[in-house]
């Protein structure tokens, strides 16, 4: 089996023989190949899916938690301005939240405010905008609540119910045969490198962390089946120039992934401008990339400049990359067709042989056509490219602590323990996860970061004298609060901790009794002094620790709970935990933030 990237020899004089070898391999490998899935009209969109976004459903740019509204049209409009628009989105839902309680991956789609009816409307709104929608499948989710049916049946039911177009196969190189049987109208995209024998049944796949050399290599699966769409991605990298250039040389697509499970890894202005230059050409010249005669690494006249040639009838198109840090200005790069016209499709204008210009580490695109063969599609593309403006520089979001609700100093109320104020040296323990700890995950440039180990962070804190409840707020106490708001009681055991309460509801109760939530430092100090009593069936506890970066809202839970999801390291933290341990909890929406394993206790600043 050949590697995922067919790397050329270092010596350009050997490239003609290398091309003959990979052409011979393709002829042999396609013997007996069944391309019937690619000929089905319902899957024609997959070959045109050049730009796909992995979208965290809780991202504030997409979901307005205060109003309970998905901002589909606003997101699509913004993406057109910043990245050239999306052809598809993956609605990412459960990880890294899944595992705090028994809810499974399908519950995280059903559980959004409005349920599946609202989600179906979100899918419809994307499709009206010309954007296809994938849902996510986590095959490793085997330790939470089980469905009364197989995963394939549950996933098929979900896709039909909401009308989604595709399924993203998280952590998989391919799906098993039960998936297409349960979802014959759905396209599948694998995360890991797709083997050759999976191409027939998988219309798309990721090219994730694929290695490339100085001279861009050929994507094996793209070479084998030109209608198979591949999306290049290095999720933790700050610079995506390498992926963009490999995609450009292979007629392939890009995955735009900036909110990586709550850690912001935004695209640079340079990368966004490159993608915005690529996408209109790929969409308008689509037939070149799926039907044209593809010759990789045709001769170029400039050093460290490489090109693929695509012939379609009497027209020739070249996708060009400049690997050097200097601009290419003036002089012919490619051989033009005799008597034809040449257009610079990036600049959106006709040019002469001496007008070629490519920025440092940038891309170029030339089209050679016979005189008089300029059609309306080409005119439209030239107008779009000529009118394209460079995007603005975007600031990297900063994680900021949200100011807690104001509270006045008060005397201890009820059974509270008083804690002296002063300076404390605290050690906090976190499990290394892709969502990061207090800020963003620090995995820049790493393919497979060292996940799941325990890290310790030391800090000095100063606290005012405070009092904290010796035990959690109970159902009986919380029911009195509900009665004051003329809401029905919850009919739960009176003396067990009040759970299924979100952060705002816990804050509201605390304010009602003249208290507030404890900060994570106050909770840890009190627990370390042994003054906190835990229920027989312990639960995680909310703390006043909300953070927000404009995209992801989160806080820290303390104490651990009776529940632990077994079977995968991808699950969130479970089990009873020592006072020093903190779990990062991403806030999504009220219905999903309410958990049967999360309760709370109150605190008060002492006068």
C-alpha atoms as one frame of an Amber mdcrd trajectory, in Angstrom:
protein
   0.000   0.000   0.000   1.377   3.398  -0.966   1.570   6.143   1.717  -1.110
   8.825   2.038   1.118  11.348   0.226   2.952  10.313  -2.946   6.184  12.245
  -2.465   8.226  13.166  -5.552  11.985  12.580  -5.775  14.210  15.481  -4.773
  15.742  15.687  -8.241  13.281  17.353 -10.693  14.874  15.392 -13.537  13.340
  12.250 -11.988   9.817  13.655 -11.889   8.746  12.418 -15.353   9.558   8.830
 -14.342   7.854   9.348 -10.966   4.710  10.538 -12.775   4.762   7.433 -14.988
   5.041   5.228 -11.893   2.109   6.773 -10.048   0.000   6.720 -13.226   0.748
   3.002 -13.616  -0.164   2.410  -9.976  -3.497   4.207 -10.447  -4.385   2.126
 -13.506  -3.687  -1.110 -11.631  -5.360  -0.004  -8.390  -8.600   0.974 -10.166
  -9.093  -2.448 -11.745 -12.369  -3.731 -10.352 -13.085  -0.429  -8.603 -16.812
   0.340  -8.232 -17.497   4.079  -8.515 -21.280   3.760  -8.474 -21.635   5.854
  -5.289 -19.880   8.782  -6.976 -22.262   8.627  -9.934 -25.339   9.082  -7.752
 -26.749  12.620  -8.232 -27.546  12.972  -4.527 -23.838  12.865  -3.703 -22.614
  15.257  -6.416 -22.214  18.030  -3.822 -19.414  16.194  -2.016 -16.916  16.710
  -4.862 -17.587  20.475  -4.641 -17.181  20.708  -0.879 -13.938  22.711  -0.923
 -14.397  24.487   2.409 -15.754  22.813   5.534 -15.925  24.321   9.025 -15.849
  22.334  12.244 -18.277  24.334  14.338 -18.649  24.077  18.120 -22.382  24.366
  18.663 -21.881  26.400  21.844 -19.649  29.018  20.155 -21.156  32.435  20.840
 -20.543  33.393  17.201 -23.072  30.682  16.343 -25.322  30.314  19.396 -26.885
  33.112  21.424 -27.289  31.453  24.821 -29.209  34.379  26.299 -31.897  34.225
  23.617 -31.622  30.489  22.931 -31.111  31.164  19.213 -28.717  29.779  16.604
 -27.257  32.570  14.461 -27.060  30.675  11.168 -27.380  33.567   8.753 -24.988
  35.792  10.722 -22.370  33.031  10.794 -22.677  32.338   7.054 -22.370  36.040
   6.224 -19.330  36.450   8.472 -17.629  33.364   6.984 -18.056  34.715   3.460
 -16.306  37.902   4.504 -13.456  36.316   6.487 -12.772  32.926   4.842 -14.581
  32.971   1.507 -17.621  31.089   2.825 -18.252  27.485   3.824 -19.545  24.710
   1.586 -20.334  22.595   4.653 -20.242  22.677   8.442 -19.855  19.952  11.051
 -22.159  20.567  14.012 -19.909  19.410  16.841 -21.846  18.698  20.006 -20.761
  16.518  22.947 -16.981  16.314  23.448 -15.287  17.594  25.655 -18.381  17.885
  27.880 -19.616  14.326  27.567 -18.887  12.161  30.609 -19.829  14.442  33.482
 -23.051  12.447  33.639 -24.720   9.521  31.873 -26.034  11.416  28.833 -24.768
   9.899  25.587 -23.707  11.538  22.331 -27.233  11.436  20.874 -28.628  13.099
  23.994 -26.311  16.027  23.294 -28.099  16.628  19.977 -31.556  16.088  21.450
 -30.783  18.185  24.513 -30.375  21.627  22.956 -33.115  24.073  23.875 -35.844
  23.408  21.326 -34.801  19.797  20.804 -34.556  18.111  17.433 -37.260  20.336
  15.951 -34.975  23.332  16.476 -31.967  21.403  15.166 -33.876  20.425  12.013
 -34.662  24.091  11.459 -30.964  24.967  11.893 -30.039  22.402   9.225 -32.717
  23.765   6.890 -31.462  27.339   7.348 -27.906  26.294   6.485 -29.121  24.454
   3.399 -31.081  27.505   2.239 -27.758  29.377   2.375 -26.143  26.666   0.225
 -24.236  25.082   3.108 -24.352  21.315   3.703 -24.481  19.965   7.258 -22.628
  17.082   8.910 -23.387  15.636  12.321 -20.673  14.059  14.429 -20.423  10.385
  15.426 -18.242   9.372  18.413 -17.654   5.597  18.193 -15.744   5.648  21.490
 -18.888   6.655  23.417 -19.641   3.256  24.910 -19.654   4.056  28.654 -22.673
   6.348  28.949 -26.391   5.596  28.709 -27.084   3.025  25.987 -29.722   3.519
  23.320 -32.344   0.760  22.873 -30.904   0.272  19.376 -27.532   0.119  17.661
 -25.454   3.233  17.099 -26.042   2.947  13.349 -29.811   2.853  13.875 -29.732
   5.790  16.316 -27.520   7.800  13.967 -29.744   6.987  10.991 -32.803   8.087
  12.935 -31.071  11.353  13.874 -29.942  12.199  10.329 -33.410  11.532   8.911
 -35.091  13.502  11.660 -33.039  16.665  11.157 -32.285  16.268   7.434 -28.474
  16.419   7.700 -26.353  15.702   4.627 -23.371  13.900   6.103 -21.791  12.166
   9.077 -18.307  12.955  10.351 -16.607   9.820  11.688 -14.653  11.019  14.707
 -11.428   9.042  15.410 -12.194   6.596  12.577 -10.313   5.835   9.377 -13.535
   4.379   7.952 -17.032   3.434   9.046 -18.302  -0.127   9.172 -20.844  -1.468
   6.693 -23.775  -0.919   9.070 -23.569   2.861   8.613 -24.301   3.236   4.877
 -26.916   0.501   5.211 -28.717   2.572   7.874 -28.169   5.911   6.060 -28.133
   5.370   2.270 -28.650   9.078   1.531 -25.884  10.364   3.798 -22.237  11.021
   2.889 -19.465   9.881   5.238 -16.193  11.643   6.037 -13.441   9.956   8.044
 -11.088  11.761  10.420  -8.109   9.424  10.094  -6.418   8.512   6.824  -8.908
   6.599   4.670  -7.598   3.331   3.169  -7.972   2.810  -0.573 -10.670   0.175
  -0.146 -12.814   2.709   1.750 -12.935   5.292  -1.043 -15.849   3.620  -2.805
 -18.147   4.117   0.201 -16.718   7.319   1.715 -17.082  10.435  -0.410 -14.851
  12.592   1.824 -11.948  12.254   4.251  -9.554  14.373   6.270  -5.919  14.806
   5.323  -4.879  15.500   8.904  -1.220  16.180   9.754  -0.125  14.770   6.399
   3.608  15.276   5.911   4.789  17.206   2.868   8.192  17.998   1.397   9.729
  20.982  -0.350   8.095  19.975  -3.630   4.385  19.413  -2.848   3.335  15.774
  -2.911   0.249  14.175  -4.431  -2.618  13.079  -2.181  -2.948   9.356  -2.890
  -6.723   9.137  -2.468  -7.292  12.247  -4.534  -5.060  10.809  -7.277  -7.003
   7.531  -7.159 -10.501   9.107  -7.258 -10.749  12.725  -8.341 -14.322  13.025
  -7.056 -13.192  12.070  -3.541 -12.922  15.294  -1.531 -10.161  15.648   1.038
  -9.934  18.394   3.662  -6.479  19.339   4.884  -6.078  20.257   8.551  -3.475
  20.780  11.254  -5.705  21.834  14.101  -3.100  23.255  16.490  -0.957  25.163
  13.971  -0.952  28.953  13.835   0.162  28.938  10.191  -1.810  26.929   7.622
   0.287  27.879   4.581   1.491  24.313   4.090  -2.010  22.834   4.094  -3.329
  25.558   1.804  -0.552  24.969  -0.721  -0.972  21.171  -0.660  -4.727  21.549
  -1.143  -4.157  24.006  -4.003  -1.744  21.698  -5.828  -4.129  18.740  -5.455
  -7.454  20.422  -6.226  -8.501  19.521  -2.675 -10.311  21.337   0.132  -9.589
  22.842   3.540 -11.051  22.327   6.983 -11.524  25.607   8.840 -11.277  24.867
  12.548 -10.668  27.792  14.868 -12.547  26.916  18.053 -10.808  23.646  18.933
 -13.053  22.243  21.670 -12.951  25.593  23.499  -9.332  26.536  22.733  -9.143
  29.335  20.156  -6.669  28.706  17.310  -7.689  31.451  14.917  -6.554  31.776
  11.325  -4.132  34.559  10.457  -5.018  37.326   8.024  -2.541  35.865   5.516
  -4.108  32.404   5.643  -7.650  33.775   5.386  -6.724  35.885   2.370  -5.143
  32.855   0.677  -8.250  30.742   1.195 -10.474  33.573  -0.014  -8.418  33.693
  -3.199  -8.570  29.908  -3.692 -12.233  29.158  -3.152 -13.840  31.203  -5.965
 -11.429  29.597  -8.443 -12.015  26.070  -7.158 -15.769  26.517  -7.303 -15.826
  28.144 -10.757 -13.206  25.819 -12.286 -14.497  22.682 -10.569 -14.553  20.597
 -13.756 -10.806  21.032 -14.207 -10.186  19.399 -10.827 -12.505  16.408 -11.292
 -12.467  15.830 -15.051  -9.335  17.493 -16.400  -6.086  15.741 -17.207  -3.932
  16.326 -14.110  -0.151  16.570 -14.420   1.542  17.229 -11.072   4.810  19.176
 -10.872   5.109  20.511 -14.400   8.329  22.469 -15.080   8.518  26.045 -13.730
  11.116  28.680 -14.523  11.446  30.175 -11.004  13.274  28.581  -8.101  11.086
  27.059  -5.350   7.943  27.612  -7.431   5.826  24.522  -8.211   2.729  23.944
 -10.313   0.101  21.377 -11.235  -1.390  21.505 -14.719  -5.032  20.690 -15.428
  -6.141  20.275 -19.069  -9.793  20.366 -20.042 -10.405  20.349 -23.788  -8.483
  23.220 -25.353  -8.015  25.052 -22.049  -5.177  24.686 -19.558  -5.140  25.746
 -15.921  -2.143  25.870 -13.589  -2.329  25.951  -9.781   0.963  27.409  -8.577
   2.633  27.727  -5.166   5.590  29.851  -4.159   7.524  28.121  -1.372  10.070
  30.930  -1.059  10.027  34.061   1.096  10.443  36.343  -1.884   7.809  37.583
  -4.310   7.753  36.381  -7.904   7.349  39.466 -10.081   7.534  39.481 -13.874
   8.649  36.899 -16.390   6.892  33.806 -17.738   6.410  30.869 -15.380   4.463
  28.458 -17.574   4.307  27.684 -21.287   1.184  29.224 -22.824  -0.921  27.687
 -25.560   0.023  29.122 -28.946  -2.351  31.870 -30.046  -4.281  31.798 -26.781
  -4.979  34.266 -24.001  -3.678  34.003 -20.447  -5.555  35.098 -17.349  -4.316
  35.535 -13.793  -7.288  34.074 -11.925  -6.038  35.190  -8.501  -5.775  38.829
  -9.617  -8.843  38.512 -11.848  -7.376  39.957 -15.054  -5.848  39.019 -18.422
  -2.044  39.195 -18.458   0.913  38.871 -20.759   3.744  36.420 -20.197   5.714
  39.070 -18.286   2.955  40.076 -15.873   2.993  37.011 -13.569   3.100  37.946
  -9.862   2.970  35.634  -6.830   3.533  36.822  -3.234   6.005  35.160  -0.849
   4.713  31.753   0.295   1.607  32.528  -1.725  -0.385  30.990  -4.536  -0.979
  31.759  -8.186  -3.350  30.513 -10.865  -3.075  30.891 -14.625  -5.670  29.966
 -17.221  -4.829  29.656 -20.910  -7.753  29.704 -23.346  -8.105  30.030 -27.126
  -8.892  33.539 -28.304 -12.621  34.217 -28.204 -13.497  31.423 -25.745 -14.141
  33.588 -22.681 -17.538  32.541 -21.343 -19.866  34.156 -18.818 -18.569  31.961
 -16.003 -15.013  33.170 -16.524 -16.138  36.790 -16.761 -17.995  36.418 -13.470
 -14.964  34.837 -11.769 -12.652  37.595 -13.015 -15.029  40.238 -11.660 -15.197
  38.509  -8.263 -11.426  38.178  -7.994 -10.716  41.710  -9.211 -13.139  43.090
  -6.625 -11.861  40.949  -3.757 -10.486  43.029  -0.891  -8.053  41.878   1.747
  -9.550  40.942   5.075  -8.989  42.801   8.322  -6.577  41.588  10.955  -8.538
  39.823  13.698  -7.574  40.021  17.340  -6.980  36.772  19.153  -9.743  36.353
  21.751  -8.577  36.666  25.338 -10.042  34.498  28.079 -11.411  36.864  30.704
 -12.962  36.127  34.039 -16.556  37.287  34.177 -17.260  39.545  37.125 -19.515
  37.694  39.561 -22.819  39.177  40.661 -22.473  41.841  43.346 -23.008  40.650
  46.908 -22.929  42.514  50.189 -21.029  41.291  53.254 -23.370  39.406  55.547
 -23.385  37.518  58.785 -23.316  33.711  58.425 -26.803  32.312  57.846 -27.650
  28.732  58.812 -24.977  26.076  59.270 -21.952  27.799  57.761 -18.271  27.485
  58.521 -16.275  30.687  58.932 -12.908  30.875  57.138 -10.237  33.407  57.985
  -9.152  35.807  55.291  -5.588  36.292  54.169  -3.061  34.923  51.687  -3.112
  31.269  50.754  -0.732  29.228  48.590  -2.883  26.883  46.516  -2.019  24.001
  44.236  -4.634  23.237  41.596  -4.617  19.993  39.627  -6.068  19.637  36.138
  -6.193  16.778  33.660  -4.647  17.847  30.367  -7.442  18.000  27.814  -7.966
  19.577  24.393 -10.248  22.232  25.863  -7.332  23.566  27.918  -7.337  24.346
  31.627  -7.632  27.961  32.794  -6.943  29.252  29.288  -6.270  27.682  25.910
  -4.615  24.321  25.358  -0.928  24.837  24.574  -0.442  22.313  21.791   0.734
  24.646  19.005   2.580  22.767  16.269   1.977  19.358  17.843   0.268  16.575
  15.940  -0.603  14.389  18.925  -0.248  16.350  22.182   0.400  14.653  25.538
  -3.196  14.390  26.685  -4.820  13.100  29.868  -1.880  13.483  32.258  -2.283
  15.488  35.485  -0.657  18.912  35.694  -0.290  21.113  38.760  -0.428  24.895
  38.881   0.683  26.906  41.879  -0.826  30.263  42.701  -1.020  32.772  45.525
  -4.494  34.057  46.350  -5.829  36.564  48.821  -9.350  36.089  50.150 -11.530
  38.162  52.413 -13.021  36.466  55.477 -15.924  34.342  54.288 -18.429  31.775
  55.432 -19.457  28.720  53.443 -22.323  26.234  53.807 -21.216  23.069  55.529
 -23.336  20.996  53.142 -24.881  21.260  49.691 -28.195  22.987  49.093 -30.900
  20.323  49.349 -34.005  19.658  47.270 -36.164  20.759  50.199 -34.409  24.128
  50.331 -34.478  24.553  46.582 -38.198  23.754  46.451 -38.879  26.658  48.826
 -37.041  28.892  46.358 -39.161  27.547  43.501 -42.321  28.149  45.503 -41.293
  31.788  46.005 -41.204  32.088  42.198 -44.530  30.265  41.897 -42.866  27.327
  40.170 -43.875  23.730  40.958 -41.729  21.611  43.296 -39.496  18.979  41.728
 -40.695  15.979  43.754 -37.253  14.716  44.760 -35.846  13.297  48.022 -35.892
  16.235  50.417 -32.422  15.898  51.938 -30.429  14.976  48.836 -28.400  17.670
  47.009 -30.355  19.832  44.573 -29.015  18.864  41.157 -30.135  19.605  37.577
 -29.580  23.280  38.345 -27.553  25.407  35.933 -25.121  28.152  36.922 -27.635
  30.991  36.596 -30.234  29.109  38.659 -27.660  28.392  41.379 -26.746  32.081
  41.452 -30.418  33.041  41.666 -30.986  30.731  44.643 -27.898  32.081  46.415
 -29.060  35.667  45.932 -32.524  34.722  47.232 -31.052  33.535  50.534 -28.708
  36.530  50.791 -25.582  34.622  49.786 -23.520  33.873  46.677 -21.618  30.975
  45.193 -18.118  30.324  46.526 -15.163  30.990  44.258 -13.098  27.944  43.315
 -10.346  29.193  45.671 -12.769  29.589  48.582 -14.206  26.128  47.957 -10.725
  24.599  47.862  -9.553  26.377  51.021 -12.641  25.300  52.955 -12.461  21.714
  51.685  -8.755  21.510  52.562  -9.592  22.591  56.111 -12.093  19.730  56.378
 -15.177  21.860  57.059 -17.234  20.780  54.028 -19.602  17.869  54.372 -20.417
  15.888  51.240 -23.595  13.945  50.544 -23.558  10.167  50.694 -23.820  10.296
  46.905 -21.399  13.163  46.169 -21.914  15.549  43.284 -19.748  18.099  41.491
 -20.342  21.631  42.753 -20.673  24.915  40.900 -18.235  27.676  41.797 -18.252
  31.377  40.956 -15.594  31.016  38.267 -17.162  31.978  34.957 -14.791  32.804
  32.072 -15.535  33.925  28.511 -13.428  34.719  25.427 -16.215  35.836  23.118
 -16.660  32.287  21.823 -16.608  29.780  24.699 -18.053  30.241  28.171 -16.809
  27.970  30.943 -16.364  27.607  34.684 -14.698  25.213  37.124 -16.397  22.431
  39.024 -15.028  21.130  42.300 -15.341  18.012  44.413 -16.058  15.263  41.893
 -19.125  13.052  41.880 -20.342   9.522  42.334 -20.533   9.056  38.552 -17.654
   8.072  36.283 -17.982   7.232  32.583 -15.773   4.251  31.837 -14.234   3.012
  28.630 -12.529   6.045  27.075 -10.067   8.774  28.022 -12.082  11.198  25.894
 -14.762  11.371  28.601 -14.773  14.274  31.049 -13.560  13.748  34.593 -15.596
  11.674  36.990 -15.364  10.097  40.412 -14.848  11.782  43.787 -11.899  14.189
  43.650  -9.512  15.765  46.142  -9.984  19.473  47.009  -7.120  20.509  44.725
  -8.699  19.055  41.574 -10.617  21.327  39.166 -12.644  20.276  36.124 -13.219
  22.708  33.278 -16.912  22.708  32.382 -17.943  24.279  29.068 -21.318  25.980
  29.291 -23.589  25.208  26.352 -27.256  26.001  27.013 -29.460  25.732  30.113
 -30.991  22.366  29.245 -27.577  20.762  28.674 -25.880  22.581  31.563 -28.320
  21.098  34.059 -26.815  17.816  35.187 -27.859  15.112  37.665 -24.265  15.054
  38.935 -23.840  18.806  39.613 -25.165  20.610  42.686 -23.972  23.581  44.714
 -23.501  25.171  48.113 -23.470  28.851  49.050 -20.994  31.250  50.585 -21.021
  34.773  51.970 -18.404  37.444  52.503 -18.239  38.076  56.249 -18.722  41.665
  57.383
